[in-house]
Amino acid sequence: MRSSPYPGKVCPPHALEQRNIQTFQELSNALQKGKIECYASRQGLLLPYLQNSNEKYLRFIGKVIEEKEWFTDVHTKGLAITTNKNVAIINSALF
């Protein structure tokens, strides 16, 4: 156990080593390990883009979103996302 930046508390070893996911490849790895849930809109081009990508890790992300039905459009109608895991939301916009 390591010393905590908070007086009187001790952090488990992994707590100080956690960091934000920065790439889609890191997101895919976190999904494979069950460390995160990833939501995206069912509408638009994003999900088909992921599912039909040449990159295996992007196809995996699209597959998981579809299989788990992790769609943001369901949750924007007044239903909250309820989970005890970290959450990633992928959004795209066309300008």
mmCIF file of N, CA, C and O in Angstrom:
data_model
loop_
_atom_site.group_PDB
_atom_site.id
_atom_site.type_symbol
_atom_site.label_atom_id
_atom_site.label_comp_id
_atom_site.label_asym_id
_atom_site.label_seq_id
_atom_site.Cartn_x
_atom_site.Cartn_y
_atom_site.Cartn_z
ATOM 1 N N MET A 1 0.833 -1.180 0.000
ATOM 2 C CA MET A 1 0.000 0.000 0.000
ATOM 3 C C MET A 1 0.876 1.241 0.000
ATOM 4 O O MET A 1 1.912 1.276 0.633
ATOM 5 N N ARG A 2 0.411 2.242 -0.675
ATOM 6 C CA ARG A 2 1.145 3.499 -0.774
ATOM 7 C C ARG A 2 0.507 4.565 0.098
ATOM 8 O O ARG A 2 -0.671 4.490 0.429
ATOM 9 N N SER A 3 1.290 5.568 0.399
ATOM 10 C CA SER A 3 0.742 6.700 1.133
ATOM 11 C C SER A 3 -0.249 7.430 0.246
ATOM 12 O O SER A 3 -0.062 7.556 -0.947
ATOM 13 N N SER A 4 -1.289 7.906 0.853
ATOM 14 C CA SER A 4 -2.311 8.640 0.136
ATOM 15 C C SER A 4 -2.048 10.132 0.205
ATOM 16 O O SER A 4 -1.490 10.622 1.180
ATOM 17 N N PRO A 5 -2.460 10.867 -0.819
ATOM 18 C CA PRO A 5 -2.355 12.319 -0.737
ATOM 19 C C PRO A 5 -3.355 12.894 0.265
ATOM 20 O O PRO A 5 -3.313 14.068 0.587
ATOM 21 N N TYR A 6 -4.246 12.050 0.769
ATOM 22 C CA TYR A 6 -5.238 12.482 1.739
ATOM 23 C C TYR A 6 -4.841 11.969 3.122
ATOM 24 O O TYR A 6 -4.677 10.774 3.321
ATOM 25 N N PRO A 7 -4.669 12.859 4.088
ATOM 26 C CA PRO A 7 -4.239 12.446 5.424
ATOM 27 C C PRO A 7 -5.153 11.378 6.023
ATOM 28 O O PRO A 7 -6.369 11.462 5.916
ATOM 29 N N GLY A 8 -4.534 10.371 6.616
ATOM 30 C CA GLY A 8 -5.300 9.325 7.290
ATOM 31 C C GLY A 8 -5.846 8.250 6.374
ATOM 32 O O GLY A 8 -6.519 7.340 6.821
ATOM 33 N N LYS A 9 -5.604 8.331 5.080
ATOM 34 C CA LYS A 9 -6.109 7.344 4.121
ATOM 35 C C LYS A 9 -4.935 6.635 3.456
ATOM 36 O O LYS A 9 -3.892 7.216 3.249
ATOM 37 N N VAL A 10 -5.136 5.370 3.109
ATOM 38 C CA VAL A 10 -4.122 4.608 2.393
ATOM 39 C C VAL A 10 -4.732 4.161 1.071
ATOM 40 O O VAL A 10 -5.832 3.626 1.036
ATOM 41 N N CYS A 11 -4.029 4.404 -0.024
ATOM 42 C CA CYS A 11 -4.505 4.035 -1.358
ATOM 43 C C CYS A 11 -4.033 2.630 -1.711
ATOM 44 O O CYS A 11 -2.889 2.289 -1.450
ATOM 45 N N PRO A 12 -4.902 1.833 -2.339
ATOM 46 C CA PRO A 12 -4.423 0.565 -2.869
ATOM 47 C C PRO A 12 -3.448 0.845 -4.012
ATOM 48 O O PRO A 12 -3.487 1.912 -4.612
ATOM 49 N N PRO A 13 -2.547 -0.099 -4.330
ATOM 50 C CA PRO A 13 -1.515 0.143 -5.343
ATOM 51 C C PRO A 13 -2.056 0.617 -6.689
ATOM 52 O O PRO A 13 -1.458 1.449 -7.331
ATOM 53 N N HIS A 14 -3.192 0.083 -7.113
ATOM 54 C CA HIS A 14 -3.710 0.433 -8.435
ATOM 55 C C HIS A 14 -4.316 1.831 -8.480
ATOM 56 O O HIS A 14 -4.412 2.430 -9.534
ATOM 57 N N ALA A 15 -4.721 2.398 -7.363
ATOM 58 C CA ALA A 15 -5.430 3.673 -7.361
ATOM 59 C C ALA A 15 -4.591 4.814 -7.912
ATOM 60 O O ALA A 15 -5.101 5.667 -8.621
ATOM 61 N N LEU A 16 -3.330 4.832 -7.606
ATOM 62 C CA LEU A 16 -2.482 5.917 -8.081
ATOM 63 C C LEU A 16 -1.994 5.687 -9.508
ATOM 64 O O LEU A 16 -1.433 6.576 -10.125
ATOM 65 N N GLU A 17 -2.221 4.491 -10.034
ATOM 66 C CA GLU A 17 -1.757 4.160 -11.368
ATOM 67 C C GLU A 17 -2.843 4.326 -12.423
ATOM 68 O O GLU A 17 -2.582 4.202 -13.605
ATOM 69 N N GLN A 18 -4.076 4.593 -12.027
ATOM 70 C CA GLN A 18 -5.148 4.765 -12.985
ATOM 71 C C GLN A 18 -4.948 6.061 -13.749
ATOM 72 O O GLN A 18 -4.482 7.047 -13.205
ATOM 73 N N ARG A 19 -5.300 6.023 -15.033
ATOM 74 C CA ARG A 19 -5.202 7.217 -15.849
ATOM 75 C C ARG A 19 -6.340 7.215 -16.858
ATOM 76 O O ARG A 19 -6.979 6.191 -17.073
ATOM 77 N N ASN A 20 -6.545 8.341 -17.469
ATOM 78 C CA ASN A 20 -7.604 8.451 -18.460
ATOM 79 C C ASN A 20 -7.256 7.666 -19.716
ATOM 80 O O ASN A 20 -6.098 7.580 -20.105
ATOM 81 N N ILE A 21 -8.275 7.147 -20.359
ATOM 82 C CA ILE A 21 -8.107 6.491 -21.648
ATOM 83 C C ILE A 21 -7.925 7.583 -22.689
ATOM 84 O O ILE A 21 -8.701 8.529 -22.736
ATOM 85 N N GLN A 22 -6.899 7.440 -23.517
ATOM 86 C CA GLN A 22 -6.569 8.498 -24.469
ATOM 87 C C GLN A 22 -6.814 8.101 -25.928
ATOM 88 O O GLN A 22 -6.941 8.973 -26.769
ATOM 89 N N THR A 23 -6.849 6.803 -26.223
ATOM 90 C CA THR A 23 -6.997 6.364 -27.608
ATOM 91 C C THR A 23 -8.111 5.324 -27.699
ATOM 92 O O THR A 23 -8.508 4.715 -26.697
ATOM 93 N N PHE A 24 -8.565 5.103 -28.933
ATOM 94 C CA PHE A 24 -9.578 4.074 -29.137
ATOM 95 C C PHE A 24 -9.009 2.681 -28.878
ATOM 96 O O PHE A 24 -9.730 1.790 -28.454
ATOM 97 N N GLN A 25 -7.739 2.498 -29.098
ATOM 98 C CA GLN A 25 -7.119 1.205 -28.811
ATOM 99 C C GLN A 25 -7.130 0.950 -27.297
ATOM 100 O O GLN A 25 -7.415 -0.161 -26.849
ATOM 101 N N GLU A 26 -6.832 1.974 -26.508
ATOM 102 C CA GLU A 26 -6.907 1.840 -25.050
ATOM 103 C C GLU A 26 -8.346 1.582 -24.609
ATOM 104 O O GLU A 26 -8.588 0.781 -23.695
ATOM 105 N N LEU A 27 -9.301 2.227 -25.264
ATOM 106 C CA LEU A 27 -10.714 2.000 -24.950
ATOM 107 C C LEU A 27 -11.097 0.555 -25.241
ATOM 108 O O LEU A 27 -11.762 -0.099 -24.430
ATOM 109 N N SER A 28 -10.660 0.039 -26.375
ATOM 110 C CA SER A 28 -10.940 -1.351 -26.729
ATOM 111 C C SER A 28 -10.359 -2.304 -25.689
ATOM 112 O O SER A 28 -11.029 -3.249 -25.257
ATOM 113 N N ASN A 29 -9.127 -2.056 -25.258
ATOM 114 C CA ASN A 29 -8.498 -2.905 -24.240
ATOM 115 C C ASN A 29 -9.268 -2.852 -22.927
ATOM 116 O O ASN A 29 -9.461 -3.878 -22.270
ATOM 117 N N ALA A 30 -9.710 -1.661 -22.521
ATOM 118 C CA ALA A 30 -10.473 -1.520 -21.276
ATOM 119 C C ALA A 30 -11.816 -2.244 -21.383
ATOM 120 O O ALA A 30 -12.275 -2.858 -20.418
ATOM 121 N N LEU A 31 -12.448 -2.195 -22.554
ATOM 122 C CA LEU A 31 -13.704 -2.926 -22.763
ATOM 123 C C LEU A 31 -13.474 -4.424 -22.653
ATOM 124 O O LEU A 31 -14.270 -5.142 -22.042
ATOM 125 N N GLN A 32 -12.384 -4.911 -23.242
ATOM 126 C CA GLN A 32 -12.075 -6.343 -23.187
ATOM 127 C C GLN A 32 -11.877 -6.811 -21.753
ATOM 128 O O GLN A 32 -12.241 -7.935 -21.404
ATOM 129 N N LYS A 33 -11.319 -5.946 -20.924
ATOM 130 C CA LYS A 33 -11.068 -6.290 -19.521
ATOM 131 C C LYS A 33 -12.274 -6.022 -18.626
ATOM 132 O O LYS A 33 -12.220 -6.299 -17.429
ATOM 133 N N GLY A 34 -13.351 -5.477 -19.188
ATOM 134 C CA GLY A 34 -14.557 -5.203 -18.408
ATOM 135 C C GLY A 34 -14.415 -4.030 -17.455
ATOM 136 O O GLY A 34 -15.162 -3.928 -16.493
ATOM 137 N N LYS A 35 -13.487 -3.128 -17.733
ATOM 138 C CA LYS A 35 -13.232 -2.009 -16.835
ATOM 139 C C LYS A 35 -14.072 -0.775 -17.150
ATOM 140 O O LYS A 35 -14.062 0.183 -16.392
ATOM 141 N N ILE A 36 -14.775 -0.785 -18.283
ATOM 142 C CA ILE A 36 -15.487 0.402 -18.725
ATOM 143 C C ILE A 36 -16.703 -0.002 -19.541
ATOM 144 O O ILE A 36 -16.752 -1.092 -20.102
ATOM 145 N N GLU A 37 -17.688 0.855 -19.568
ATOM 146 C CA GLU A 37 -18.822 0.722 -20.479
ATOM 147 C C GLU A 37 -18.712 1.851 -21.485
ATOM 148 O O GLU A 37 -18.296 2.951 -21.134
ATOM 149 N N CYS A 38 -19.093 1.583 -22.725
ATOM 150 C CA CYS A 38 -18.942 2.570 -23.791
ATOM 151 C C CYS A 38 -20.287 2.760 -24.496
ATOM 152 O O CYS A 38 -20.845 1.801 -25.019
ATOM 153 N N TYR A 39 -20.777 3.972 -24.509
ATOM 154 C CA TYR A 39 -22.072 4.296 -25.096
ATOM 155 C C TYR A 39 -21.897 5.148 -26.345
ATOM 156 O O TYR A 39 -20.980 5.971 -26.426
ATOM 157 N N ALA A 40 -22.791 4.961 -27.307
ATOM 158 C CA ALA A 40 -22.794 5.762 -28.536
ATOM 159 C C ALA A 40 -24.226 5.832 -29.051
ATOM 160 O O ALA A 40 -25.078 5.027 -28.668
ATOM 161 N N SER A 41 -24.470 6.766 -29.929
ATOM 162 C CA SER A 41 -25.799 6.903 -30.521
ATOM 163 C C SER A 41 -26.059 5.783 -31.516
ATOM 164 O O SER A 41 -25.171 5.371 -32.257
ATOM 165 N N ARG A 42 -27.263 5.325 -31.528
ATOM 166 C CA ARG A 42 -27.690 4.326 -32.504
ATOM 167 C C ARG A 42 -27.899 5.001 -33.871
ATOM 168 O O ARG A 42 -27.859 4.364 -34.894
ATOM 169 N N GLN A 43 -28.144 6.302 -33.839
ATOM 170 C CA GLN A 43 -28.386 7.096 -35.050
ATOM 171 C C GLN A 43 -27.059 7.557 -35.653
ATOM 172 O O GLN A 43 -26.063 7.649 -34.962
ATOM 173 N N GLY A 44 -27.057 7.886 -36.911
ATOM 174 C CA GLY A 44 -25.885 8.494 -37.528
ATOM 175 C C GLY A 44 -24.892 7.483 -38.068
ATOM 176 O O GLY A 44 -25.166 6.298 -38.217
ATOM 177 N N LEU A 45 -23.694 7.984 -38.305
ATOM 178 C CA LEU A 45 -22.670 7.214 -39.004
ATOM 179 C C LEU A 45 -21.643 6.553 -38.101
ATOM 180 O O LEU A 45 -20.867 5.714 -38.551
ATOM 181 N N LEU A 46 -21.595 6.937 -36.840
ATOM 182 C CA LEU A 46 -20.528 6.469 -35.963
ATOM 183 C C LEU A 46 -20.527 4.949 -35.772
ATOM 184 O O LEU A 46 -19.500 4.296 -35.961
ATOM 185 N N LEU A 47 -21.654 4.388 -35.388
ATOM 186 C CA LEU A 47 -21.700 2.951 -35.112
ATOM 187 C C LEU A 47 -21.376 2.121 -36.357
ATOM 188 O O LEU A 47 -20.538 1.217 -36.284
ATOM 189 N N PRO A 48 -21.966 2.419 -37.529
ATOM 190 C CA PRO A 48 -21.568 1.670 -38.726
ATOM 191 C C PRO A 48 -20.086 1.857 -39.070
ATOM 192 O O PRO A 48 -19.433 0.917 -39.540
ATOM 193 N N TYR A 49 -19.557 3.049 -38.816
ATOM 194 C CA TYR A 49 -18.135 3.283 -39.068
ATOM 195 C C TYR A 49 -17.275 2.355 -38.203
ATOM 196 O O TYR A 49 -16.332 1.732 -38.685
ATOM 197 N N LEU A 50 -17.609 2.274 -36.910
ATOM 198 C CA LEU A 50 -16.855 1.402 -36.009
ATOM 199 C C LEU A 50 -16.971 -0.055 -36.453
ATOM 200 O O LEU A 50 -15.976 -0.774 -36.540
ATOM 201 N N GLN A 51 -18.181 -0.479 -36.730
ATOM 202 C CA GLN A 51 -18.422 -1.880 -37.054
ATOM 203 C C GLN A 51 -17.787 -2.318 -38.375
ATOM 204 O O GLN A 51 -17.498 -3.495 -38.557
ATOM 205 N N ASN A 52 -17.567 -1.386 -39.282
ATOM 206 C CA ASN A 52 -17.023 -1.724 -40.598
ATOM 207 C C ASN A 52 -15.592 -1.236 -40.800
ATOM 208 O O ASN A 52 -15.078 -1.256 -41.910
ATOM 209 N N SER A 53 -14.949 -0.843 -39.724
ATOM 210 C CA SER A 53 -13.585 -0.332 -39.801
ATOM 211 C C SER A 53 -12.602 -1.424 -40.212
ATOM 212 O O SER A 53 -12.826 -2.614 -39.990
ATOM 213 N N ASN A 54 -11.494 -0.997 -40.780
ATOM 214 C CA ASN A 54 -10.396 -1.925 -41.076
ATOM 215 C C ASN A 54 -9.632 -2.300 -39.812
ATOM 216 O O ASN A 54 -8.902 -3.288 -39.797
ATOM 217 N N GLU A 55 -9.801 -1.504 -38.769
ATOM 218 C CA GLU A 55 -9.090 -1.729 -37.509
ATOM 219 C C GLU A 55 -9.898 -2.667 -36.602
ATOM 220 O O GLU A 55 -11.054 -2.388 -36.282
ATOM 221 N N LYS A 56 -9.273 -3.737 -36.197
ATOM 222 C CA LYS A 56 -9.938 -4.742 -35.363
ATOM 223 C C LYS A 56 -10.449 -4.143 -34.054
ATOM 224 O O LYS A 56 -11.549 -4.454 -33.607
ATOM 225 N N TYR A 57 -9.658 -3.269 -33.424
ATOM 226 C CA TYR A 57 -10.061 -2.707 -32.142
ATOM 227 C C TYR A 57 -11.294 -1.794 -32.277
ATOM 228 O O TYR A 57 -12.119 -1.735 -31.372
ATOM 229 N N LEU A 58 -11.448 -1.112 -33.428
ATOM 230 C CA LEU A 58 -12.645 -0.290 -33.643
ATOM 231 C C LEU A 58 -13.866 -1.174 -33.880
ATOM 232 O O LEU A 58 -14.953 -0.891 -33.368
ATOM 233 N N ARG A 59 -13.695 -2.243 -34.645
ATOM 234 C CA ARG A 59 -14.800 -3.185 -34.857
ATOM 235 C C ARG A 59 -15.245 -3.788 -33.529
ATOM 236 O O ARG A 59 -16.441 -3.975 -33.287
ATOM 237 N N PHE A 60 -14.291 -4.081 -32.656
ATOM 238 C CA PHE A 60 -14.622 -4.646 -31.346
ATOM 239 C C PHE A 60 -15.478 -3.660 -30.543
ATOM 240 O O PHE A 60 -16.470 -4.049 -29.930
ATOM 241 N N ILE A 61 -15.096 -2.397 -30.536
ATOM 242 C CA ILE A 61 -15.876 -1.383 -29.811
ATOM 243 C C ILE A 61 -17.301 -1.334 -30.354
ATOM 244 O O ILE A 61 -18.269 -1.361 -29.585
ATOM 245 N N GLY A 62 -17.448 -1.291 -31.674
ATOM 246 C CA GLY A 62 -18.779 -1.265 -32.288
ATOM 247 C C GLY A 62 -19.598 -2.498 -31.953
ATOM 248 O O GLY A 62 -20.799 -2.420 -31.681
ATOM 249 N N LYS A 63 -18.945 -3.657 -31.959
ATOM 250 C CA LYS A 63 -19.624 -4.924 -31.639
ATOM 251 C C LYS A 63 -20.142 -4.923 -30.202
ATOM 252 O O LYS A 63 -21.281 -5.311 -29.935
ATOM 253 N N VAL A 64 -19.312 -4.478 -29.274
ATOM 254 C CA VAL A 64 -19.707 -4.467 -27.868
ATOM 255 C C VAL A 64 -20.864 -3.500 -27.638
ATOM 256 O O VAL A 64 -21.836 -3.824 -26.940
ATOM 257 N N ILE A 65 -20.792 -2.311 -28.218
ATOM 258 C CA ILE A 65 -21.875 -1.331 -28.058
ATOM 259 C C ILE A 65 -23.186 -1.933 -28.543
ATOM 260 O O ILE A 65 -24.212 -1.826 -27.875
ATOM 261 N N GLU A 66 -23.153 -2.577 -29.708
ATOM 262 C CA GLU A 66 -24.359 -3.190 -30.282
ATOM 263 C C GLU A 66 -24.863 -4.341 -29.409
ATOM 264 O O GLU A 66 -26.048 -4.410 -29.089
ATOM 265 N N GLU A 67 -23.974 -5.254 -29.024
ATOM 266 C CA GLU A 67 -24.379 -6.422 -28.235
ATOM 267 C C GLU A 67 -24.943 -6.046 -26.878
ATOM 268 O O GLU A 67 -25.907 -6.649 -26.407
ATOM 269 N N LYS A 68 -24.342 -5.070 -26.220
ATOM 270 C CA LYS A 68 -24.775 -4.671 -24.877
ATOM 271 C C LYS A 68 -25.900 -3.641 -24.920
ATOM 272 O O LYS A 68 -26.442 -3.276 -23.882
ATOM 273 N N GLU A 69 -26.206 -3.157 -26.134
ATOM 274 C CA GLU A 69 -27.225 -2.126 -26.323
ATOM 275 C C GLU A 69 -26.903 -0.880 -25.505
ATOM 276 O O GLU A 69 -27.756 -0.296 -24.850
ATOM 277 N N TRP A 70 -25.650 -0.468 -25.575
ATOM 278 C CA TRP A 70 -25.192 0.726 -24.879
ATOM 279 C C TRP A 70 -25.375 1.931 -25.787
ATOM 280 O O TRP A 70 -24.438 2.471 -26.348
ATOM 281 N N PHE A 71 -26.631 2.338 -25.939
ATOM 282 C CA PHE A 71 -26.969 3.442 -26.825
ATOM 283 C C PHE A 71 -27.349 4.679 -26.019
ATOM 284 O O PHE A 71 -28.130 4.596 -25.081
ATOM 285 N N THR A 72 -26.812 5.807 -26.417
ATOM 286 C CA THR A 72 -27.117 7.046 -25.700
ATOM 287 C C THR A 72 -28.528 7.527 -25.976
ATOM 288 O O THR A 72 -29.128 8.172 -25.134
ATOM 289 N N ASP A 73 -29.098 7.212 -27.148
ATOM 290 C CA ASP A 73 -30.436 7.723 -27.438
ATOM 291 C C ASP A 73 -31.469 7.163 -26.463
ATOM 292 O O ASP A 73 -32.441 7.815 -26.161
ATOM 293 N N VAL A 74 -31.246 5.977 -25.949
ATOM 294 C CA VAL A 74 -32.151 5.406 -24.948
ATOM 295 C C VAL A 74 -32.090 6.248 -23.673
ATOM 296 O O VAL A 74 -33.098 6.532 -23.042
ATOM 297 N N HIS A 75 -30.896 6.685 -23.316
ATOM 298 C CA HIS A 75 -30.694 7.379 -22.049
ATOM 299 C C HIS A 75 -30.984 8.869 -22.124
ATOM 300 O O HIS A 75 -31.137 9.508 -21.101
ATOM 301 N N THR A 76 -31.099 9.429 -23.305
ATOM 302 C CA THR A 76 -31.392 10.855 -23.398
ATOM 303 C C THR A 76 -32.882 11.133 -23.281
ATOM 304 O O THR A 76 -33.289 12.273 -23.282
ATOM 305 N N LYS A 77 -33.680 10.114 -23.158
ATOM 306 C CA LYS A 77 -35.124 10.287 -23.014
ATOM 307 C C LYS A 77 -35.536 10.219 -21.545
ATOM 308 O O LYS A 77 -36.593 9.719 -21.208
ATOM 309 N N GLY A 78 -34.685 10.724 -20.692
ATOM 310 C CA GLY A 78 -35.029 10.788 -19.269
ATOM 311 C C GLY A 78 -34.517 9.626 -18.447
ATOM 312 O O GLY A 78 -34.650 9.634 -17.234
ATOM 313 N N LEU A 79 -33.947 8.622 -19.073
ATOM 314 C CA LEU A 79 -33.411 7.489 -18.332
ATOM 315 C C LEU A 79 -31.922 7.710 -18.081
ATOM 316 O O LEU A 79 -31.172 8.013 -19.001
ATOM 317 N N ALA A 80 -31.513 7.557 -16.865
ATOM 318 C CA ALA A 80 -30.103 7.749 -16.518
ATOM 319 C C ALA A 80 -29.303 6.492 -16.812
ATOM 320 O O ALA A 80 -29.825 5.386 -16.794
ATOM 321 N N ILE A 81 -28.034 6.679 -17.104
ATOM 322 C CA ILE A 81 -27.117 5.549 -17.211
ATOM 323 C C ILE A 81 -26.771 5.144 -15.786
ATOM 324 O O ILE A 81 -26.268 5.947 -15.016
ATOM 325 N N THR A 82 -27.087 3.918 -15.429
ATOM 326 C CA THR A 82 -26.786 3.450 -14.076
ATOM 327 C C THR A 82 -25.779 2.313 -14.170
ATOM 328 O O THR A 82 -26.040 1.282 -14.772
ATOM 329 N N THR A 83 -24.632 2.532 -13.588
ATOM 330 C CA THR A 83 -23.567 1.540 -13.609
ATOM 331 C C THR A 83 -22.588 1.851 -12.487
ATOM 332 O O THR A 83 -22.556 2.976 -11.993
ATOM 333 N N ASN A 84 -21.824 0.862 -12.090
ATOM 334 C CA ASN A 84 -20.767 1.103 -11.107
ATOM 335 C C ASN A 84 -19.396 1.097 -11.784
ATOM 336 O O ASN A 84 -18.378 1.084 -11.124
ATOM 337 N N LYS A 85 -19.388 1.099 -13.128
ATOM 338 C CA LYS A 85 -18.140 1.111 -13.883
ATOM 339 C C LYS A 85 -17.874 2.501 -14.450
ATOM 340 O O LYS A 85 -18.758 3.354 -14.482
ATOM 341 N N ASN A 86 -16.661 2.708 -14.920
ATOM 342 C CA ASN A 86 -16.350 3.925 -15.651
ATOM 343 C C ASN A 86 -17.109 3.903 -16.964
ATOM 344 O O ASN A 86 -17.412 2.839 -17.498
ATOM 345 N N VAL A 87 -17.418 5.069 -17.487
ATOM 346 C CA VAL A 87 -18.218 5.179 -18.705
ATOM 347 C C VAL A 87 -17.501 6.057 -19.725
ATOM 348 O O VAL A 87 -16.986 7.118 -19.386
ATOM 349 N N ALA A 88 -17.509 5.600 -20.971
ATOM 350 C CA ALA A 88 -17.048 6.409 -22.104
ATOM 351 C C ALA A 88 -18.258 6.636 -23.000
ATOM 352 O O ALA A 88 -19.040 5.702 -23.251
ATOM 353 N N ILE A 89 -18.425 7.858 -23.467
ATOM 354 C CA ILE A 89 -19.493 8.169 -24.411
ATOM 355 C C ILE A 89 -18.837 8.701 -25.675
ATOM 356 O O ILE A 89 -18.112 9.688 -25.628
ATOM 357 N N ILE A 90 -19.082 8.022 -26.790
ATOM 358 C CA ILE A 90 -18.533 8.440 -28.072
ATOM 359 C C ILE A 90 -19.613 9.203 -28.794
ATOM 360 O O ILE A 90 -20.731 8.715 -28.961
ATOM 361 N N ASN A 91 -19.284 10.395 -29.237
ATOM 362 C CA ASN A 91 -20.236 11.234 -29.939
ATOM 363 C C ASN A 91 -19.575 11.758 -31.192
ATOM 364 O O ASN A 91 -18.371 11.975 -31.239
ATOM 365 N N SER A 92 -20.360 11.979 -32.211
ATOM 366 C CA SER A 92 -19.829 12.585 -33.426
ATOM 367 C C SER A 92 -20.793 13.667 -33.873
ATOM 368 O O SER A 92 -21.992 13.615 -33.616
ATOM 369 N N ALA A 93 -20.251 14.635 -34.552
ATOM 370 C CA ALA A 93 -21.075 15.723 -35.078
ATOM 371 C C ALA A 93 -20.550 16.090 -36.460
ATOM 372 O O ALA A 93 -19.340 16.126 -36.688
ATOM 373 N N LEU A 94 -21.463 16.337 -37.345
ATOM 374 C CA LEU A 94 -21.098 16.773 -38.689
ATOM 375 C C LEU A 94 -21.325 18.274 -38.782
ATOM 376 O O LEU A 94 -22.379 18.762 -38.386
ATOM 377 N N PHE A 95 -20.371 18.974 -39.308
ATOM 378 C CA PHE A 95 -20.515 20.419 -39.460
ATOM 379 C C PHE A 95 -20.525 20.765 -40.918
ATOM 380 O O PHE A 95 -19.882 20.224 -41.723
#
